[in-house]
Amino acid sequence: MPRPIQATIHTAALRHNLASLRTAAPGARLWAIVKANAYGHGIERAYEGLRGADGFALLDLAEAERVRALGWRGPILLLEGVFEPRDLETCSRLGLWHAVHGDAQIDWLATHKTHAPHRVFLKLNSGMNRLGFSPDRFRAAYARLAALPQVDEISLMTHFSDADGDKGIAAQWAVFQHATDGLPGERSVCNSAATLRHGQDAAVRGDWVRPGIAAYGSSPDFPRHGAAHWGLRPAMTLESKLIAASAVQAGESIGYGSIFTADAPLRVGVVACGYADGYPRHAPTGTPVLVDGVRTRTLGRVSMDMITVDLTPVPAAQAGSVVTLWGEGPHGTRLPIDEVAQPCGTVGYELMCALAQRVPVVVAGE
Ligand SMILES: *Cc1c(COP(=O)(O)O)cnc(C)c1O
């Protein structure tokens, strides 16, 4: 028997989440963001659930090749654009749209030989100060692109730093409006948090929304709102089994570093899952976990291949009991990935993306 750990990708949840996002931003076209191997879900595994999107957005040219190899003939957008001049040949060959965030990318386009002109997404730095043209240089970049025979359509994009938080989007949105005022072209500004919070505003949702994390069923503004609040379902379950259960006396400690000591007698379960599977090593004692669908907590340090859990709330548990690290548990139970990420000081994104190669993954249909 193989080691009992397994991840499941829920095709129906991906489809459901896209529908929730379309409701949140009615009439907008929707990019499925599949960078980072579809946020750790696997592009090929997620494709069936995401093909109802209007396009696929990603970073890596090899990922774009994979989406084309799946038979996708619609739009594909490179969110960081090209990295060197010859990438433009791949764009021409695969019909990729690409972001343009810097002068070098325009220089490369100007010397690119192509029969079919490209569609580009000109990126404004509206305040995140990562990629994009500053507001005072945006129109000059637009004019340069518009004069190139290699370019046939220019769309306008920016990215929000605080769509999920208290600061919000107002300041960056004002910068975007001012910098793009009167320029022709489709608009795309909303990530997941902006799509869910502002998608009812026709101007903000624009022509294309770019929700990544929400499509995978994690809430972009947890803990303010959980995934259920936004009508999202987990697209990934990480599940394993207890491989041992034993009693520990008061005063005994568990695992490396002896960082947890029982103050009363306890039953402890050992789960076949550790940081080499992608479970965060910095998960503290008390991180939630489901055993046979019952919520309990981790105890002590996460090791490479195992974690230990408190069986007090689930006295019937024994070796072979099902353990849900995140996602869908037995009998309709659920452990949102965000509730696991938070005590670990991280976000659902990082846990999904870190799912390790050694974990077998299955795709569940309806
Ligand atoms: C990753 C990414 C997104 C999606 O962000 P989420 O927070 O996952 O919704 C949108 N736009 C760009 C440019 C990105 O790089």
Short mmCIF file of N, CA, C and O and ligand atoms in Angstrom, two decimals, residues 33 35 39 59 79 123 130 157 159 191-193 210-214 349, ligand 1:
data_model
loop_
_atom_site.label_atom_id
_atom_site.label_comp_id
_atom_site.label_asym_id
_atom_site.label_seq_id
_atom_site.Cartn_x
_atom_site.Cartn_y
_atom_site.Cartn_z
N ILE A 33 -6.36 32.56 -13.70
CA ILE A 33 -4.92 32.76 -13.46
C ILE A 33 -4.30 31.40 -13.13
O ILE A 33 -4.67 30.79 -12.11
N LYS A 35 -0.81 30.87 -13.17
CA LYS A 35 0.62 30.95 -12.85
C LYS A 35 0.94 29.98 -11.72
O LYS A 35 0.02 29.52 -11.02
N TYR A 39 -1.55 27.71 -9.21
CA TYR A 39 -1.49 27.85 -7.75
C TYR A 39 -1.30 26.48 -7.09
O TYR A 39 -1.92 26.17 -6.07
N LEU A 59 2.54 33.37 -16.17
CA LEU A 59 3.80 34.09 -16.24
C LEU A 59 4.80 33.47 -17.21
O LEU A 59 5.58 34.17 -17.84
N LEU A 79 1.42 37.73 -17.82
CA LEU A 79 1.18 38.84 -16.87
C LEU A 79 2.43 39.69 -16.62
O LEU A 79 2.31 40.84 -16.20
N LYS A 123 0.98 48.25 -18.80
CA LYS A 123 0.80 48.22 -17.35
C LYS A 123 1.22 49.54 -16.71
O LYS A 123 2.33 50.03 -16.92
N ARG A 130 5.92 48.11 -8.10
CA ARG A 130 6.62 46.89 -8.50
C ARG A 130 6.84 47.02 -10.01
O ARG A 130 7.83 47.58 -10.42
N MET A 157 -3.81 48.11 -18.02
CA MET A 157 -3.93 47.35 -16.78
C MET A 157 -3.14 47.99 -15.66
O MET A 157 -2.20 48.76 -15.87
N HIS A 159 -2.34 46.95 -11.11
CA HIS A 159 -2.51 45.91 -10.08
C HIS A 159 -2.58 46.60 -8.72
O HIS A 159 -1.80 47.51 -8.44
N ASN A 191 -7.90 42.07 -9.19
CA ASN A 191 -7.52 40.75 -8.70
C ASN A 191 -8.72 40.15 -7.95
O ASN A 191 -9.83 40.70 -8.01
N SER A 192 -8.51 39.05 -7.22
CA SER A 192 -9.65 38.41 -6.54
C SER A 192 -10.35 39.36 -5.60
O SER A 192 -11.59 39.48 -5.61
N ALA A 193 -9.58 40.01 -4.72
CA ALA A 193 -10.20 40.84 -3.69
C ALA A 193 -10.99 41.98 -4.32
O ALA A 193 -12.11 42.28 -3.91
N ARG A 210 -9.24 39.63 -13.12
CA ARG A 210 -8.12 38.69 -13.02
C ARG A 210 -8.10 38.00 -11.65
O ARG A 210 -7.15 38.14 -10.88
N PRO A 211 -9.15 37.28 -11.30
CA PRO A 211 -9.17 36.64 -9.98
C PRO A 211 -8.38 35.33 -9.98
O PRO A 211 -8.70 34.40 -10.71
N GLY A 212 -7.36 35.28 -9.16
CA GLY A 212 -6.56 34.06 -9.03
C GLY A 212 -7.03 33.23 -7.86
O GLY A 212 -7.77 32.25 -8.00
N ILE A 213 -6.67 33.66 -6.66
CA ILE A 213 -6.86 32.82 -5.47
C ILE A 213 -8.32 32.42 -5.25
O ILE A 213 -8.61 31.31 -4.81
N ALA A 214 -9.26 33.33 -5.58
CA ALA A 214 -10.67 33.02 -5.32
C ALA A 214 -11.15 31.86 -6.18
O ALA A 214 -11.99 31.06 -5.74
N TYR A 349 -2.56 30.97 -0.41
CA TYR A 349 -1.75 30.93 -1.64
C TYR A 349 -0.49 30.09 -1.44
O TYR A 349 -0.12 29.27 -2.27
C1 LIG B 1 -1.38 36.80 -9.56
C2 LIG B 1 -2.01 37.95 -10.20
C3 LIG B 1 -3.39 38.17 -10.11
C4 LIG B 1 -4.28 37.31 -9.25
O1 LIG B 1 -4.17 37.71 -7.91
P1 LIG B 1 -5.08 37.02 -6.78
O2 LIG B 1 -4.76 37.77 -5.55
O3 LIG B 1 -4.65 35.59 -6.71
O4 LIG B 1 -6.47 37.17 -7.23
C5 LIG B 1 -3.93 39.22 -10.81
N1 LIG B 1 -3.15 40.04 -11.56
C6 LIG B 1 -1.82 39.87 -11.65
C7 LIG B 1 -1.02 40.82 -12.47
C8 LIG B 1 -1.20 38.84 -10.98
O5 LIG B 1 0.12 38.67 -11.08
#
